[in-house]
Tab-separated table of C-alpha atoms in Angstrom:
chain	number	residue	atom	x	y	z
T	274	UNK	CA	10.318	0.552	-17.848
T	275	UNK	CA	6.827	2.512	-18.717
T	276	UNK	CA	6.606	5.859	-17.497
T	277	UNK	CA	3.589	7.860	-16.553
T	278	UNK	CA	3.380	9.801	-19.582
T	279	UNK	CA	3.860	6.555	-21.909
T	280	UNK	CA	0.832	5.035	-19.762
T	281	UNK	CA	-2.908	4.805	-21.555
T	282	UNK	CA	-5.040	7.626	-20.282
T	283	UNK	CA	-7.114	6.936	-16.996
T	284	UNK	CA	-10.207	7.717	-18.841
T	285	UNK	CA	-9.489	4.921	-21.328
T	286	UNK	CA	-8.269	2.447	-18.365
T	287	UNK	CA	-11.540	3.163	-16.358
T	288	UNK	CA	-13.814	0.604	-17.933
T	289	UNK	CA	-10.919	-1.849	-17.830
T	290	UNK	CA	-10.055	-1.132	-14.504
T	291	UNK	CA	-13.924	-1.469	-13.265
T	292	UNK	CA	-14.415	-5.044	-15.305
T	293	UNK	CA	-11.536	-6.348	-12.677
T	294	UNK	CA	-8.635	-5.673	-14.857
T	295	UNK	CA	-5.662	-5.949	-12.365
T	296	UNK	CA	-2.662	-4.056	-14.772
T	297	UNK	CA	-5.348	-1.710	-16.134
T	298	UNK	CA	-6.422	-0.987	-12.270
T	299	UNK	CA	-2.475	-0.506	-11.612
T	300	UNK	CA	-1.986	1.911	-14.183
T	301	UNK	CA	-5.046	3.854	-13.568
T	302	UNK	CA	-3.758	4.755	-10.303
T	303	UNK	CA	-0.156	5.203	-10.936
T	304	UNK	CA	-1.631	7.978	-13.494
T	305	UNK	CA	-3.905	9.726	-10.827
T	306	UNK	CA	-1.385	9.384	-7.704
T	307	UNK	CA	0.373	13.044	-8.802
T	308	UNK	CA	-3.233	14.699	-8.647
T	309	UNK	CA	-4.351	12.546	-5.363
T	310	UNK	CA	-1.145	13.891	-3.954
T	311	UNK	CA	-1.184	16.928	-4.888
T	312	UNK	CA	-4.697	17.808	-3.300
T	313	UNK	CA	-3.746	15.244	-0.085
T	314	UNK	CA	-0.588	17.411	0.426
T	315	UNK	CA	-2.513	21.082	0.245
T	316	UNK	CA	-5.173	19.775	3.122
T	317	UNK	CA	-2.668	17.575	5.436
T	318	UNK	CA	1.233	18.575	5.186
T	319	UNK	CA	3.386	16.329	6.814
T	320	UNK	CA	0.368	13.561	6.639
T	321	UNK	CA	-0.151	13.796	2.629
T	322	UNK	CA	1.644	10.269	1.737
T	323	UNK	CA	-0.568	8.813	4.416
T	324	UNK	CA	-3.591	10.587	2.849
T	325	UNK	CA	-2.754	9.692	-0.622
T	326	UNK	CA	-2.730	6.203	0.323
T	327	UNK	CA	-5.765	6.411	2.450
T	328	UNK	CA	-6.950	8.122	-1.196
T	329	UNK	CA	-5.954	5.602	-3.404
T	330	UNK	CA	-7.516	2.672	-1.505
T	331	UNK	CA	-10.504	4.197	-1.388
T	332	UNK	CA	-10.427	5.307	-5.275
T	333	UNK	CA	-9.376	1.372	-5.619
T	334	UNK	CA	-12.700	-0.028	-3.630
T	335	UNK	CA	-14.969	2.259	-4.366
T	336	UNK	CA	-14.536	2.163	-8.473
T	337	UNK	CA	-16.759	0.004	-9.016
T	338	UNK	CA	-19.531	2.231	-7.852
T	339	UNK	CA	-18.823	5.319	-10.475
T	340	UNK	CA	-21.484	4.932	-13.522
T	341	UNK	CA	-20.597	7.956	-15.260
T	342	UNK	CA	-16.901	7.843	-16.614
T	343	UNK	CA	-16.834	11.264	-17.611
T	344	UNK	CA	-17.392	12.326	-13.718
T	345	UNK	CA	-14.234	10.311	-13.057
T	346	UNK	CA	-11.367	13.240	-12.038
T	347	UNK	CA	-14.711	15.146	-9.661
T	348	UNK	CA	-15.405	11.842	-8.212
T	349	UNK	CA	-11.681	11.404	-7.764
T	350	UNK	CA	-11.403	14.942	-5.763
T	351	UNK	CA	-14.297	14.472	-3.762
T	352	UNK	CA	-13.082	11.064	-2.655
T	353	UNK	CA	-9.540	12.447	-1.917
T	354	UNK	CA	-10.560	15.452	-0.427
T	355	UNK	CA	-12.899	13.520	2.238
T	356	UNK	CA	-9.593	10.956	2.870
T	357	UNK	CA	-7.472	13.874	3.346
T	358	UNK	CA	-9.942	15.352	5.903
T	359	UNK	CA	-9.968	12.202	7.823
T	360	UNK	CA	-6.092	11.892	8.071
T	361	UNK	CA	-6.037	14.960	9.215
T	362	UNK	CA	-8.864	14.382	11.477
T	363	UNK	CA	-6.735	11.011	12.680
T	364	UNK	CA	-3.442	12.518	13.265
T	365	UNK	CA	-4.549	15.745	14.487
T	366	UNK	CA	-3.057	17.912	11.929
T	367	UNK	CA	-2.938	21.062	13.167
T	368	UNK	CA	-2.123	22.635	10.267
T	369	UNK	CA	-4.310	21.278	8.197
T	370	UNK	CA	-5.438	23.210	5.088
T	371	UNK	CA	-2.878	26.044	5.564
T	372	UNK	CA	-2.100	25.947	2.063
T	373	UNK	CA	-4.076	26.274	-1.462
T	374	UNK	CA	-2.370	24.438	-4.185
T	375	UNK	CA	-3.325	26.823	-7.052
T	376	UNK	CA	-3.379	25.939	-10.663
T	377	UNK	CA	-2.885	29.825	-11.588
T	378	UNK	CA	-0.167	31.587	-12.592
T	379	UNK	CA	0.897	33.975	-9.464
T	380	UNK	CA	3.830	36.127	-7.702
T	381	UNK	CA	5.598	33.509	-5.868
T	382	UNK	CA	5.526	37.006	-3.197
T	383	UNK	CA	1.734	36.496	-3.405
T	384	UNK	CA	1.796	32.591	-2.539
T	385	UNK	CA	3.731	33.375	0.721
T	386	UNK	CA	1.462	36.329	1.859
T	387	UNK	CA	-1.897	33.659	1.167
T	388	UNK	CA	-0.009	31.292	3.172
T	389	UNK	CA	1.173	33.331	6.076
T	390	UNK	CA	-2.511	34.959	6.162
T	391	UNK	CA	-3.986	30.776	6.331
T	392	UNK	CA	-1.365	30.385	8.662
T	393	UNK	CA	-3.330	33.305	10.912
T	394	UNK	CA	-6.842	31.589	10.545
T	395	UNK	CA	-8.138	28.856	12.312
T	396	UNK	CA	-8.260	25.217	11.502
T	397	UNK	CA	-11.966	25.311	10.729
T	398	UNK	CA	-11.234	28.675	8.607
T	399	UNK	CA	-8.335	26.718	6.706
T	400	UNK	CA	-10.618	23.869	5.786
T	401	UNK	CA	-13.495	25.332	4.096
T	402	UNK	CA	-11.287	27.986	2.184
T	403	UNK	CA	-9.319	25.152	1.301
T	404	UNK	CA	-12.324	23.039	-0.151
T	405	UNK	CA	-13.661	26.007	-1.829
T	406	UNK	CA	-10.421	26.563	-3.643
T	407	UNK	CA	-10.545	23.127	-4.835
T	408	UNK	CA	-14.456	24.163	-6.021
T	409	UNK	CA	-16.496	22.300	-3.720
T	410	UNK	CA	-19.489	23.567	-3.129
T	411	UNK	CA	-21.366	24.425	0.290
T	412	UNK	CA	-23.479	21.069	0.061
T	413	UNK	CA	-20.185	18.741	-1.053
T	414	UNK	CA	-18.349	20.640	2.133
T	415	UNK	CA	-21.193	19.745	4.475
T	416	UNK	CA	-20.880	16.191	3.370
T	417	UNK	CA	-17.219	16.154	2.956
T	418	UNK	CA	-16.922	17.602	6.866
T	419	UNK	CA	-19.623	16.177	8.139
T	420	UNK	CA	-21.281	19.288	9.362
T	421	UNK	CA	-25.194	21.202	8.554
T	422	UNK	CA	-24.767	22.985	5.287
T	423	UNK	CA	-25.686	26.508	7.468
T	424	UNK	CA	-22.704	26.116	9.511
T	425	UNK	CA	-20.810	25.742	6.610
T	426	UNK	CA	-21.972	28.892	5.394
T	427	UNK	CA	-21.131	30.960	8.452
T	428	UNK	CA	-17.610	29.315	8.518
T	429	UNK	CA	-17.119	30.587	5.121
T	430	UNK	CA	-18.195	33.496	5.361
T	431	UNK	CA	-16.465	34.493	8.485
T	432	UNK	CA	-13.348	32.653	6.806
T	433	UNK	CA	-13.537	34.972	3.788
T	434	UNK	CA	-13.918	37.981	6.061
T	435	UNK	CA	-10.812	37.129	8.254
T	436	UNK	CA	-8.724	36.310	5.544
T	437	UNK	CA	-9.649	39.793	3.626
T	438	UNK	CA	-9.068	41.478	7.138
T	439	UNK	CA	-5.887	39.597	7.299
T	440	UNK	CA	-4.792	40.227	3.600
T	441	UNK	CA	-5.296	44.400	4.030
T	442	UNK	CA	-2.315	44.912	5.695
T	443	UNK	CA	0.089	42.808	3.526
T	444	UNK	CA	-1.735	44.403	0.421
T	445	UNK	CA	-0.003	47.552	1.424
């Protein structure tokens, strides 16, 4: 039995993958479900499998539309992101976004203080702090949530300002 790490890198499947090749295909996305999952789980919760999935078909039909190969892992996060929204969306997650997955090194202390402070905000807070962490930027939110790029901007900045109002009293 292959494991992931024995697999070809996705990069290297891609052009395989996009010229129809079914095992090529397979292993592309067995090598990009931990990173699918990963963001599907930090926006939904208790709805990331369904997200991933959601992610993963739509990664699987819309392939054949990337033309730059080197944009493959930002074209994968904006497609998962925008899945993830929409499960959420669907089920009616209401605690979507309430937690950033991030890739730094931090007090484990800290992590539960950012959560419990997302935890505080509102849904619409939650997203676009979310997104942001995951480095989309005001126009890609806009798109991703289907909303004009000001309003956007006010929700993030009155996100950021809760959250730092929020964050005071724990940082004592």
């Amino acid at each position: 039995m292959t494991t992931v790490s024995e697999l070809p890198s996705p990069l290297t499947l891609l052009p395989r993958a996009q010229a129809g090749d079914e095992y090529a295909m397979n292993h592309l996305l067995t090598a990009i479900t931990p990173y699918v999952a990963r963001i599907c789980r930090s926006i939904t919760h208790d709805d990331g499998a369904d997200a991933t999935q959601e992610a993963l078909l739509a990664v699987y039909r819309g392939l054949g539309s990337l033309r730059e190969p080197a944009a493959f892992y930002g074209w994968v996060r904006s497609v998962t992101v925008r899945e993830a929204i929409r499960t959420a969306r669907r089920f009616g997650a209401e605690s979507c976004c309430s937690e950033v997955d991030s890739q730094e090194e931090t007090n484990p202390l800290d992590a539960v203080h950012i959560s419990d402070v997302l935890e505080r905000l509102s849904q619409a807070h939650r997203q676009v702090l979310t997104l942001r962490a995951y480095g989309l930027s005001e126009e890609e939110m806009a798109e991703v949530l289907a909303l004009p790029v000001g309003t956007v901007r006010s929700r993030l900045f009155r996100a950021r300002r809760r959250f730092q109002e929020a964050w005071q009293p724990s940082a004592a």
